[in-house]
XYZ file of C-alpha atoms in Angstrom:
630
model
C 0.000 0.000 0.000
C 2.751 2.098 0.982
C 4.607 1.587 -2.432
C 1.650 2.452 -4.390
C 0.728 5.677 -2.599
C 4.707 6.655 -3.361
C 4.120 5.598 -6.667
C 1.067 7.904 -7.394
C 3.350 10.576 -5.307
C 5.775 10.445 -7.577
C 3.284 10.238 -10.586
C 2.087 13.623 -9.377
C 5.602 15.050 -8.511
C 6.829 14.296 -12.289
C 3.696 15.677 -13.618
C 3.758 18.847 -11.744
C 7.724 19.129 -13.148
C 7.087 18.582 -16.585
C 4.451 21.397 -16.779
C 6.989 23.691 -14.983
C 9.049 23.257 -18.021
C 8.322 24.414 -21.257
C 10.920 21.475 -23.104
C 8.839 19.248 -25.232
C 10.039 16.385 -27.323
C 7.964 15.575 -30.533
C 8.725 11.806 -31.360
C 5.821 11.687 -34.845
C 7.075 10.634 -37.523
C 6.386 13.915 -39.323
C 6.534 16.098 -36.237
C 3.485 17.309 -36.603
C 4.368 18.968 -32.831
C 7.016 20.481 -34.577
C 6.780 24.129 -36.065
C 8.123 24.387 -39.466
C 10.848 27.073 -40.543
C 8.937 28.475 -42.584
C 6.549 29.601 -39.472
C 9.161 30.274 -36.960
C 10.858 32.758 -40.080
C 7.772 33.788 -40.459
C 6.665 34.892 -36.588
C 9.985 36.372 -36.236
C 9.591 39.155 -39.461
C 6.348 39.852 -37.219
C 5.772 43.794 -36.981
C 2.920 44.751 -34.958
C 1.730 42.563 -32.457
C -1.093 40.271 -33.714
C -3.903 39.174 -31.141
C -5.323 35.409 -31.878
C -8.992 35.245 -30.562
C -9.551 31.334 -30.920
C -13.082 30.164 -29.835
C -14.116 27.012 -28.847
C -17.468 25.474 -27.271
C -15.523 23.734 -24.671
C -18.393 23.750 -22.284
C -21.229 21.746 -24.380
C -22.269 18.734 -22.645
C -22.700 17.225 -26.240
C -19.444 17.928 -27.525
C -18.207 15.041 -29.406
C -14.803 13.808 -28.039
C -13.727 13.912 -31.758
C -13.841 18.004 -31.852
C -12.734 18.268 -28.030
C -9.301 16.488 -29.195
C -8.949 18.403 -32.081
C -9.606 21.370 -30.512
C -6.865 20.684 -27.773
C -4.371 19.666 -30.572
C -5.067 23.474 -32.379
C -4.881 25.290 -28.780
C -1.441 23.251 -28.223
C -0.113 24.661 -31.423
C -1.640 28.352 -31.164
C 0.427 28.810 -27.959
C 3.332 26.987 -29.811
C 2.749 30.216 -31.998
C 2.678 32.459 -28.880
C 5.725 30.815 -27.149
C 7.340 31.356 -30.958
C 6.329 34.495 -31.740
C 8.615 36.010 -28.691
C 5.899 38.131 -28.008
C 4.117 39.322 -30.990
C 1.245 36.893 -30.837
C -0.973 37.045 -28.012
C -3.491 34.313 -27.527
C -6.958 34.581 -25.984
C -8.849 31.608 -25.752
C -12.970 32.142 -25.805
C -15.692 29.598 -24.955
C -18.938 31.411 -26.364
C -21.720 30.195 -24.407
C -25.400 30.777 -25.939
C -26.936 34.370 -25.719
C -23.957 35.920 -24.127
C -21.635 38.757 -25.515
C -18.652 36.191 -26.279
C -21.070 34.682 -28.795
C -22.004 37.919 -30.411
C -18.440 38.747 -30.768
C -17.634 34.975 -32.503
C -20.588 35.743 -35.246
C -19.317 39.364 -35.663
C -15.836 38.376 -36.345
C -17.066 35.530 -38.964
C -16.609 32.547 -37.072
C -19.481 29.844 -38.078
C -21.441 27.753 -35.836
C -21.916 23.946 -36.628
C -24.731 22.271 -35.773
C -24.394 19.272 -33.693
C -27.434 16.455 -34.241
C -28.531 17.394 -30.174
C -29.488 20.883 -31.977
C -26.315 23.333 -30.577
C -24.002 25.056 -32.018
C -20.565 24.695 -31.922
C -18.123 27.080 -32.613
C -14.564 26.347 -33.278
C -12.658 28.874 -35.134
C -9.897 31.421 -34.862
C -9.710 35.383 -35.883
C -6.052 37.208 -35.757
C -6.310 40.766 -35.437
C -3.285 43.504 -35.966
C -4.335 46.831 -35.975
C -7.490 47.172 -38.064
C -6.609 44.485 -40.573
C -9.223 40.908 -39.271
C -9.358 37.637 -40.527
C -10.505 34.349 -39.621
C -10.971 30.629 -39.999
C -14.744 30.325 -39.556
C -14.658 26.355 -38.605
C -11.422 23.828 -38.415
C -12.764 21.343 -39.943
C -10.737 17.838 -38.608
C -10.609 16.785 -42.416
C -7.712 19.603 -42.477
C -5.620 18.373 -39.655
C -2.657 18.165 -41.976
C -2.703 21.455 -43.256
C -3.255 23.290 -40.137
C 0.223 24.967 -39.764
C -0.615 26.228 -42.941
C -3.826 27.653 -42.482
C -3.077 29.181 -39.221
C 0.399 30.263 -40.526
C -1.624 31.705 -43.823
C -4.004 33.413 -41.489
C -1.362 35.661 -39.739
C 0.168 36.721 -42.720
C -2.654 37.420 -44.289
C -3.498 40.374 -41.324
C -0.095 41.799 -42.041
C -0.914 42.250 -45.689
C -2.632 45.614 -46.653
C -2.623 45.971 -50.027
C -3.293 43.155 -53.024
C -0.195 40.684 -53.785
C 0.598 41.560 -57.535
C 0.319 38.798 -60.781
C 1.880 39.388 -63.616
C 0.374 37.682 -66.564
C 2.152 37.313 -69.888
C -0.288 34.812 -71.922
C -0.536 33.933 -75.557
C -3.979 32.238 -74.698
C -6.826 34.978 -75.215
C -7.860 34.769 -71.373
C -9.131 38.116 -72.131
C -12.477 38.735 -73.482
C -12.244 38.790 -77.289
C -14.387 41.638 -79.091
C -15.883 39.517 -82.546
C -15.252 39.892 -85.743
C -17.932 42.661 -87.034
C -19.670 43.219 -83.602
C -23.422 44.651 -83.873
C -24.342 47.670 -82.040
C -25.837 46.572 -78.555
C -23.818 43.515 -78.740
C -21.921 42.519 -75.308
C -18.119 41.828 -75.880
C -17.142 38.302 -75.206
C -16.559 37.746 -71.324
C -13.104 37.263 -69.632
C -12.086 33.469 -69.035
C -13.094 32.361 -65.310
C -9.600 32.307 -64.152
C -9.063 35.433 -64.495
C -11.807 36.353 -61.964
C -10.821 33.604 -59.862
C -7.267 34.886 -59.813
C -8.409 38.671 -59.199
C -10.366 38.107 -56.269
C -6.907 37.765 -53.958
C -4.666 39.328 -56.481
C -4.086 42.515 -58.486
C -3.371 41.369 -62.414
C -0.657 42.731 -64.378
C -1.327 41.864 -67.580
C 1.858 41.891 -69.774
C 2.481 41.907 -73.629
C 4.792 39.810 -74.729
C 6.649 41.939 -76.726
C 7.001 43.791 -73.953
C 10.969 44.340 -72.701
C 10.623 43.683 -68.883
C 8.322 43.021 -66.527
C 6.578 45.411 -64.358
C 8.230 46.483 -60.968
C 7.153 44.896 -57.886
C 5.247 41.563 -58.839
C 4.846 39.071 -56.113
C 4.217 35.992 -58.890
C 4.252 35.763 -62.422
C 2.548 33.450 -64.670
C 3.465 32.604 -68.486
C 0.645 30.852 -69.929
C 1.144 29.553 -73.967
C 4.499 31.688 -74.246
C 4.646 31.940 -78.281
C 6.287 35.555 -79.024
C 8.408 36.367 -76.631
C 11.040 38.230 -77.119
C 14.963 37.868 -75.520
C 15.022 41.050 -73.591
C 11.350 39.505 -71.394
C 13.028 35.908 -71.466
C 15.524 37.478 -69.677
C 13.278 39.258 -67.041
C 11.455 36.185 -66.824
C 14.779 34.513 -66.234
C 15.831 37.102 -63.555
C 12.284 36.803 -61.897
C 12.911 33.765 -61.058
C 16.802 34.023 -59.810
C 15.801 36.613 -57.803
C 13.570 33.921 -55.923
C 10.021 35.239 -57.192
C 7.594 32.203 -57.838
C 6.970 31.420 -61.005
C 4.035 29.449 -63.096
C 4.444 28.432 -66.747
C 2.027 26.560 -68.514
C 2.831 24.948 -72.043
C 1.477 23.157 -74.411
C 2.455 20.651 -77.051
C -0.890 20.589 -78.692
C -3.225 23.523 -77.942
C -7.088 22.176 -78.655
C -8.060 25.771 -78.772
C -6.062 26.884 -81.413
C -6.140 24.150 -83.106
C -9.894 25.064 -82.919
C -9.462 28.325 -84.280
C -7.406 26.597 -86.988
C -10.227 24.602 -88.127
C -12.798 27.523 -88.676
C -10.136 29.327 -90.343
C -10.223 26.220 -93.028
C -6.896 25.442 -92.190
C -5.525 28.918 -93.522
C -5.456 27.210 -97.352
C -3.004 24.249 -96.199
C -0.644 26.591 -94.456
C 0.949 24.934 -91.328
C -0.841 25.340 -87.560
C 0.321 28.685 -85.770
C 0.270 28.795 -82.174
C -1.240 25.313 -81.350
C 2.631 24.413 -79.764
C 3.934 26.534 -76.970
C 7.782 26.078 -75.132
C 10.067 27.667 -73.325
C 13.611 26.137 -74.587
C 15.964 28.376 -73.482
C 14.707 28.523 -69.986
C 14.023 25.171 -70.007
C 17.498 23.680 -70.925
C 19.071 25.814 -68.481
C 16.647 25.203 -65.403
C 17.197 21.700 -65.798
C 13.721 21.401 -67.443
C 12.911 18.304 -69.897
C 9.880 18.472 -71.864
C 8.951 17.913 -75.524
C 6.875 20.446 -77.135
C 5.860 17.153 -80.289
C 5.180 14.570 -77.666
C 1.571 14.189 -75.913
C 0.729 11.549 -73.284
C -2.266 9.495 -73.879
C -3.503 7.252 -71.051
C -5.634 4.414 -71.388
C -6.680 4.353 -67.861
C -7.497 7.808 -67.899
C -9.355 8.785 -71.152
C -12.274 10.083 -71.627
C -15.577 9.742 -73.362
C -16.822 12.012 -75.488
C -19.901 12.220 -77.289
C -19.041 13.136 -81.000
C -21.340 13.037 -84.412
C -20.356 8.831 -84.426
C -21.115 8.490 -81.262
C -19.650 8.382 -77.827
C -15.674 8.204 -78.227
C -12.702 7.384 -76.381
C -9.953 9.820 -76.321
C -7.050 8.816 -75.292
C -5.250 12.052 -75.452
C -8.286 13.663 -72.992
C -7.417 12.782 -69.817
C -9.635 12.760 -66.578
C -7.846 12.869 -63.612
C -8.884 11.140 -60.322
C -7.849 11.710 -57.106
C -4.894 9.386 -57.375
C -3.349 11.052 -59.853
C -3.339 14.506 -57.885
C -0.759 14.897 -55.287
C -2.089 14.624 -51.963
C 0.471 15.490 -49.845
C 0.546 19.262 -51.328
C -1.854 22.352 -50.369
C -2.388 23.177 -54.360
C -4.011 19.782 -55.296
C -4.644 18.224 -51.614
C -7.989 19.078 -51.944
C -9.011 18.957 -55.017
C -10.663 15.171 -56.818
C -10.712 15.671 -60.785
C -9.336 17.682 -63.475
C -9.279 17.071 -67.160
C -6.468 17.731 -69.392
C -6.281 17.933 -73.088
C -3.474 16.384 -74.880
C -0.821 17.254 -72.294
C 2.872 17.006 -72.684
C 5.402 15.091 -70.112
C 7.866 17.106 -67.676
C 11.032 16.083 -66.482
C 13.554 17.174 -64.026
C 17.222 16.819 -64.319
C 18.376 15.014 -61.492
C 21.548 16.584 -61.236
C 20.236 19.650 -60.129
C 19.419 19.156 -56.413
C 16.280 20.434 -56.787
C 13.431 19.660 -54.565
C 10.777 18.558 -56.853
C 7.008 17.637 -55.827
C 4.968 15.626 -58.848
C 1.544 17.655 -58.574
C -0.431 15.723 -61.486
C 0.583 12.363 -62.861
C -0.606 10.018 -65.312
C -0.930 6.115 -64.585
C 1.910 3.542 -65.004
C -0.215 2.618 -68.570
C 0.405 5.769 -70.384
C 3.208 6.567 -73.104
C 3.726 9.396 -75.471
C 2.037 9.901 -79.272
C 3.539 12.339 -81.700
C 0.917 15.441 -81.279
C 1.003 16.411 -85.406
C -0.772 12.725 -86.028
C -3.543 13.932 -83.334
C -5.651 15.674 -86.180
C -5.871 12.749 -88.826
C -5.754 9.716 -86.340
C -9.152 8.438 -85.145
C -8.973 7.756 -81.164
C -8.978 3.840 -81.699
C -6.056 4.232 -83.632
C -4.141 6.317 -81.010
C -4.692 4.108 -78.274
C -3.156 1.156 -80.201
C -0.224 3.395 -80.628
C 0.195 4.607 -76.907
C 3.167 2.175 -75.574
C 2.945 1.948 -71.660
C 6.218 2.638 -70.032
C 5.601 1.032 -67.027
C 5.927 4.481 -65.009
C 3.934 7.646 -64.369
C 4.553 11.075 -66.445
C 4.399 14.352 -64.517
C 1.916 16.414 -65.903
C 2.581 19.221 -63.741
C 5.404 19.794 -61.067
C 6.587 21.962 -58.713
C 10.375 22.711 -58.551
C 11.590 24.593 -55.561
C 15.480 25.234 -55.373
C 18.316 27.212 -57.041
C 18.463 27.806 -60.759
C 21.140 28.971 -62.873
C 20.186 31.592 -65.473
C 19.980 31.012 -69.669
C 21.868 34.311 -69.780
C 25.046 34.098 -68.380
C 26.061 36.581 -70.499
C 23.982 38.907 -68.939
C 21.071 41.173 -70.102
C 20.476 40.704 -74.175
C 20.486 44.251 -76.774
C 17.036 44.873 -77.263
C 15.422 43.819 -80.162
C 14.603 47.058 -81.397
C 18.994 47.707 -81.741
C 19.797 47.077 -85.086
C 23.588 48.831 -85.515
C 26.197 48.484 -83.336
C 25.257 51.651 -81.651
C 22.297 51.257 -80.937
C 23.447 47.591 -79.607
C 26.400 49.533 -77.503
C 23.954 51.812 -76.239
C 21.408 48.877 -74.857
C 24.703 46.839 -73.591
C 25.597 50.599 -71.673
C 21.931 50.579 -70.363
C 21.613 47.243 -69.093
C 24.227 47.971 -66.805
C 22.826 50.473 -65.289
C 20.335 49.033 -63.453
C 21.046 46.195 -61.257
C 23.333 43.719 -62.230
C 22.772 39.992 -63.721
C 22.004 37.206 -61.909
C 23.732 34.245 -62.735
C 22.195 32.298 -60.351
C 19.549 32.156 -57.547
C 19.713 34.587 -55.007
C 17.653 32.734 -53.147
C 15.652 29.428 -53.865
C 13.148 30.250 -56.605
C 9.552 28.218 -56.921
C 8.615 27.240 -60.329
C 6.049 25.567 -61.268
C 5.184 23.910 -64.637
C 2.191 22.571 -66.221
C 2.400 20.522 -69.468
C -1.264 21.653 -70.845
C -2.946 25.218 -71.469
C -6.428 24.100 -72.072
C -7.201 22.932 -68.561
C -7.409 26.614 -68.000
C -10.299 27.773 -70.033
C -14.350 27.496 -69.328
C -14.889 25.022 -72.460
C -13.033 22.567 -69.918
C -13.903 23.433 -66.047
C -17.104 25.096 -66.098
C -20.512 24.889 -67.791
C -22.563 28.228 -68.108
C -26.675 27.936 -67.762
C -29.255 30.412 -67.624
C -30.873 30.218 -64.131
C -33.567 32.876 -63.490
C -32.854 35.142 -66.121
C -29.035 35.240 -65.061
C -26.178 33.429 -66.087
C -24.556 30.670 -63.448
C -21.607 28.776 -63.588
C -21.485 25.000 -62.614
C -18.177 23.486 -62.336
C -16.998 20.269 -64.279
C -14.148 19.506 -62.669
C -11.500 21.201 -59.902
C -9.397 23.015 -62.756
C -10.246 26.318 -61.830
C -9.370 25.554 -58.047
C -5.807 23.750 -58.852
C -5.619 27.576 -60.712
C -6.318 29.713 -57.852
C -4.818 26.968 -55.592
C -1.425 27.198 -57.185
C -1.191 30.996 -57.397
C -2.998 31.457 -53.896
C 0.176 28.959 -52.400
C 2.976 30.761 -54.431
C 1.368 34.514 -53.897
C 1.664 33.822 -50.446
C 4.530 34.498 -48.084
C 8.020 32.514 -49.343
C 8.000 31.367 -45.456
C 4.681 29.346 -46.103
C 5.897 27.736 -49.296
C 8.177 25.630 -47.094
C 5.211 24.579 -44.749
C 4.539 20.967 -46.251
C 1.258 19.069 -44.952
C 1.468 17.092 -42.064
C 0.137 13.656 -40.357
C -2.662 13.260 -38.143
C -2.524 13.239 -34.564
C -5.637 10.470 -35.238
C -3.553 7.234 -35.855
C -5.503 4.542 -37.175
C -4.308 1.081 -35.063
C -2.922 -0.480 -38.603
C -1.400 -3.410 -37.318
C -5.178 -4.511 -35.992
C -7.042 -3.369 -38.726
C -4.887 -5.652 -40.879
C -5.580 -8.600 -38.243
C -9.347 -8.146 -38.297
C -9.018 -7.906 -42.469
C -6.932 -11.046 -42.936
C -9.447 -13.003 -40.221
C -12.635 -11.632 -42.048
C -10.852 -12.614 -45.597
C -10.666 -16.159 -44.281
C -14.320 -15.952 -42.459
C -15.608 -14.589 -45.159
C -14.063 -17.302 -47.552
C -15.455 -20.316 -45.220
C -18.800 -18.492 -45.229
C -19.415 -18.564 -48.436
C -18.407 -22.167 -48.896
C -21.034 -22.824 -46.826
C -23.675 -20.788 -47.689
C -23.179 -22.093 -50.689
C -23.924 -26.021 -49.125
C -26.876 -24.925 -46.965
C -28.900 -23.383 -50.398
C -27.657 -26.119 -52.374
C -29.454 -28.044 -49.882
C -32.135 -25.683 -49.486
C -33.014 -26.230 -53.188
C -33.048 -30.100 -52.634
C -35.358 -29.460 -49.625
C -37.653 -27.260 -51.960
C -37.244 -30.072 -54.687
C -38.603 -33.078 -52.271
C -41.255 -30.842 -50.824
C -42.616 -30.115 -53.998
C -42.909 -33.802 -55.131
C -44.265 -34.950 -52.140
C -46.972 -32.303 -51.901
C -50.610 -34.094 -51.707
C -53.043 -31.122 -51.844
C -52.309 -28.381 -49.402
C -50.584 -31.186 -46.845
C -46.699 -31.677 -47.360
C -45.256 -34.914 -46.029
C -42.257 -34.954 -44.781
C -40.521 -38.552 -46.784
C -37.791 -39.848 -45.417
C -35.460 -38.164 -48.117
C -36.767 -34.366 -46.652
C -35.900 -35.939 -42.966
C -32.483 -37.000 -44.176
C -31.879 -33.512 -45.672
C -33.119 -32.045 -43.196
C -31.268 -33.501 -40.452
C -28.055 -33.041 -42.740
C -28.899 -29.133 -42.622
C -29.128 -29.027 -38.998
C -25.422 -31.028 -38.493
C -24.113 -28.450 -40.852
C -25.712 -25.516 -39.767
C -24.073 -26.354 -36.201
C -20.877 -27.086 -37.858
C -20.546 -23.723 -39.506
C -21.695 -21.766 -36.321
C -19.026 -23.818 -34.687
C -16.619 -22.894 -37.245
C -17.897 -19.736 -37.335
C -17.317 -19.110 -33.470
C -13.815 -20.619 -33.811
C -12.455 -18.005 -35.916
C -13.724 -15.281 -34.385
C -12.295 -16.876 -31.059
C -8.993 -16.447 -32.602
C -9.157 -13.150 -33.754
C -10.343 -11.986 -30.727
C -7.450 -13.601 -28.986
C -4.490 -12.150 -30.950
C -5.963 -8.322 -31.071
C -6.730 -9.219 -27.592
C -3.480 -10.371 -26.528
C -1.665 -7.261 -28.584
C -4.285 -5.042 -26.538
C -3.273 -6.320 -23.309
C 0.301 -6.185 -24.530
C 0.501 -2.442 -25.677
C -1.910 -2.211 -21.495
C 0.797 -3.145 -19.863
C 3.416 -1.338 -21.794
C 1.725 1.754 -21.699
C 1.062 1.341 -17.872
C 4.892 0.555 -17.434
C 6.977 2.645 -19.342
C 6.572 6.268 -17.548
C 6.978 4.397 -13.879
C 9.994 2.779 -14.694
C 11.670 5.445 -16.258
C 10.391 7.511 -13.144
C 12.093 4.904 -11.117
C 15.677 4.412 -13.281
C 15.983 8.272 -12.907
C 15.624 7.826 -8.850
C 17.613 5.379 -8.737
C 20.326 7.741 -11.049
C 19.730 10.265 -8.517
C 20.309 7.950 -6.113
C 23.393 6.642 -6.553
C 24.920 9.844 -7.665
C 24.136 11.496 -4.145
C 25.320 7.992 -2.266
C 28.577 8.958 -3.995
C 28.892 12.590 -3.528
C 28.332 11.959 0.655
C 31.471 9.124 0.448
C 33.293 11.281 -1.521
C 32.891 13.958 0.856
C 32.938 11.706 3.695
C 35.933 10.690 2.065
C 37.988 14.073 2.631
């Protein structure tokens, strides 16, 4: 009795200590404890102080224990924030109880009940304040466990953000409402592509020509969508853009449906060769350590798509519809998202030599292989498919490449294009150094991300327009427009909360007994059939006899029906006996790993409690001899 009241003493003693001490040691296997880098570098470029109001129905009798451990694992890491921050984050933690002013305050500040099934509301949310600048996360849902760093992280740099990040745009794909040819009087110009109001809702757009000689000043991403004119003196700013360690997004194309669209109506322009329908970047590429083939296309026969056409319904090869498989999950731009559809998309590579970190973002399957893209406009689908050889390995369709690049002009700035004597070509050389000077490589690690397919980006492929009360509405096909805004949204950001990466769960499935009770239920369920099988098989003969024996409305049981019947019975008590067998054993090995991990669990923090006494122990035995000593 005595050993067990020091034992709980002692229990108490090395609780009390720990929570004296701020130390913590996160032993998950992807730390999810752990604040990232990218948070901590964050926190610490922190101006103003920021105030987190997190609120939390901690006092519901209903509360499922699902939310109240979720909600302790967010409060854990908001003070992990405040402990950080040295400072600049504060941390108030609210419980809004119905009807009072704590409640107000939550639905003021944006913060959005749930509704449980008993009828309350829950709220669970957070708002960071600096200043006058307010934002919140109306509800953590659980689902986002592993990208809560980033969401709270996201959320405090968005309140130190007062004006619009800036995208600069430099497309050769009309994104931009076109005026038609001939346009009536009263007629409405043709509207801008969905993107583009998806992107200008959190961003300020920059559109830029492509003949253009530099890029505006100031541009917190840039995307190059179709790049088909550009000229050396933008190649280089594009280059620089990225040294300088500016995200970048470039989507190409090795065979452009649309323009190969506009093509078509144009009657092929009397036999004269397809303009625009190709789209690369060479230069760039080759020295970025880029691989990608502007002729090939990747056709997938697990992933194309049917499409209804004049001879029917049709299956391209070249169209592919992505599942959730093939988008990376792991990754805030495409973690969320469950289909996209891309036409005739080229393959990306990525040298290896380059010790870049690169993150696949879209992939085909293993049973895809490339098709020259010219033979796309006389070769019926069936045709194609025969021709697609399967590698045996995925093809990135899109990628993200974060690290340092060397720049295609080591030479430094180009003349511009309009210099056509040498002193005009002097005079650009003198000008280019004026400003700042060349980068031949990163200044810092640059972003880049690259998508092998243009189409994906317009509303003939992500969105379908109807008429709903007189007004126009726009239903989504796919997620194409949300990979768009999630990509830009993720490199618009801060460059701190590119390096967040999505985390574990602190919910850990018990995998080691789920596989247990799945191999035990694959062999129940094999001897269960077997004999299900038997008992109708018997069942029929039953039926059989009964119905030849029937006199009238009186059935008489023959000695045949007794037989089968009795046979039914003997097996029917074999298979519950069989049946109660197996699950005996199942129960006994998750049972005995059960009482296993028990007494483990019950052990480990006692004995450690003890070997550390007994350290202590000895070491003060031998301090008093050694002092008894002299």
């Amino acid at each position: 009795m005595a050993a067990l009241a020091l034992l709980v003493l002692i229990l108490v003693l090395v609780n009390y200590l720990a929570s004296q001490f701020p130390a913590r040691l996160d032993l998950t296997k992807e730390n999810i404890y752990t604040l990232s880098d990218g948070t901590r570098s964050m926190l610490g470029k922190i101006e103003e102080p920021v105030v987190l109001q997190f609120y939390f129905s901690r006092s519901l009798e209903s509360l499922p224990i699902r939310f109240k451990n979720y909600a302790t694992r967010v409060e854990e890491m908001l003070r992990q924030y405040v402990s950080a921050s040295g400072g600049r984050v504060t941390l108030r933690v609210i419980d809004p109880q119905p009807d009072t002013d704590e409640e107000t305050a939550a639905r003021r500040a944006g913060v959005t009940p749930q509704t449980l099934p008993t009828g309350e509301p829950i709220y669970f949310g957070l708002v960071a304040i600096q200043a006058d600048q307010e934002a919140n996360i109306a509800f953590f849902s659980p689902n986002r466990e592993p990208f809560l760093e980033y969401d709270v992280s996201q959320l405090i740099h968005s309140v130190q953000q007062f004006d619009k990040p800036r995208l600069g745009l430099v497309s050769g794909l009309p994104l931009r409402g076109q005026m038609p040819m001939g346009m009536m009087p009263g007629q409405q110009p043709q509207p801008d592509q969905l993107v583009l109001s998806q992107w200008s809702s959190a961003f300020e757009i920059v559109d830029v020509d492509e003949s253009a000689e530099e890029l505006p000043a100031n541009l917190d991403v840039l995307a190059v969508i179709h790049p088909q004119n550009i000229g050396e003196s933008l190649l280089f700013a594009i280059d620089q853009h990225l040294l300088a360690g500016r995200p970048l997004i470039v989507a190409v194309d090795p065979s452009s449906y649309f323009f190969k669209g506009q093509q078509r109506q144009n009657m092929m322009m009397m036999g004269q060769p397809q303009q625009g329908v190709t789209s690369d970047l060479p230069r760039l590429f080759s020295s970025w350590g880029i691989e990608y083939n502007a002729s090939e296309v990747v056709g997938d026969l697990d992933l194309a798509t049917s499409v209804q056409t004049g001879g029917g319904i049709t299956s391209f090869p070249v169209w592919l519809s992505l599942r959730k498989e093939q988008l990376a999950a792991e990754v805030l731009p495409t973690s969320s998202l469950n289909t996209m559809l891309m036409i005739e998309p080229g393959s990306i590579a990525v040298a290896e030599d380059r010790g870049y970190e690169v993150t696949p973002l879209v992939q085909s399957t293993p049973r895809s292989g490339t098709v020259a893209g010219m033979m796309l406009s006389f070769t019926p689908p069936a045709e194609i498919a025969r021709q697609i050889k399967s590698g045996g390995a995925a093809k990135n369709l899109a990628v993200m490449v974060r690290g340092s690049f060397k720049s295609a002009f080591p030479e430094g700035k180009p003349a511009t294009t309009t210099s056509t004597d040498s002193e005009d070509a002097d005079a650009a050389d003198s000008a280019s150094t004026e400003g700042s000077p060349a980068l031949a490589e990163s200044t810092a690690p640059g972003t880049l991300v690259v998508v092998s397919d243009t189409d994906w980006l317009l509303d003939d492929f992500s969105v379908r327009r109807m008429n709903f009360l007189g007004m126009q509405a726009v239903e989504p096909l796919n997620d194409n427009l949300s990979f768009a805004s999630n990509v830009v949204d993720f490199l618009g950001g801060s460059q701190d909360l590119i390096t967040i990466r999505g985390k574990g769960s602190a919910q850990r499935t018990f995998t080691v007994i789920r596989e247990m009770e799945t191999a035990a239920q694959e062999r129940y369920q094999a001897e269960l059939e077997g004999l299900e099988q038997r008992r109708n098989e018997i069942q029929q003969e039953i039926q059989k006899l009964q119905t030849q024996q029937a006199d009238g409305r009186v059935l008489i049981a023959s000695p045949e029906v007794s037989q089968a019947l009795e046979r039914y019975r003997v097996q029917e008590a074999e298979l519950r006996t069989s049946i109660r067998q197996i699950r005996l054993s199942l129960r006994e090995g998750i049972e005995s790993l059960q009482n296993r991990l028990t007494v483990l669990n019950a052990l480990v923090v006692p004995l450690v409690v003890v070997a550390l006494g007994c350290v202590m122990l000895v070491g003060r035995n031998r301090r008093q001899k050694s002092s008894s000593a002299k």
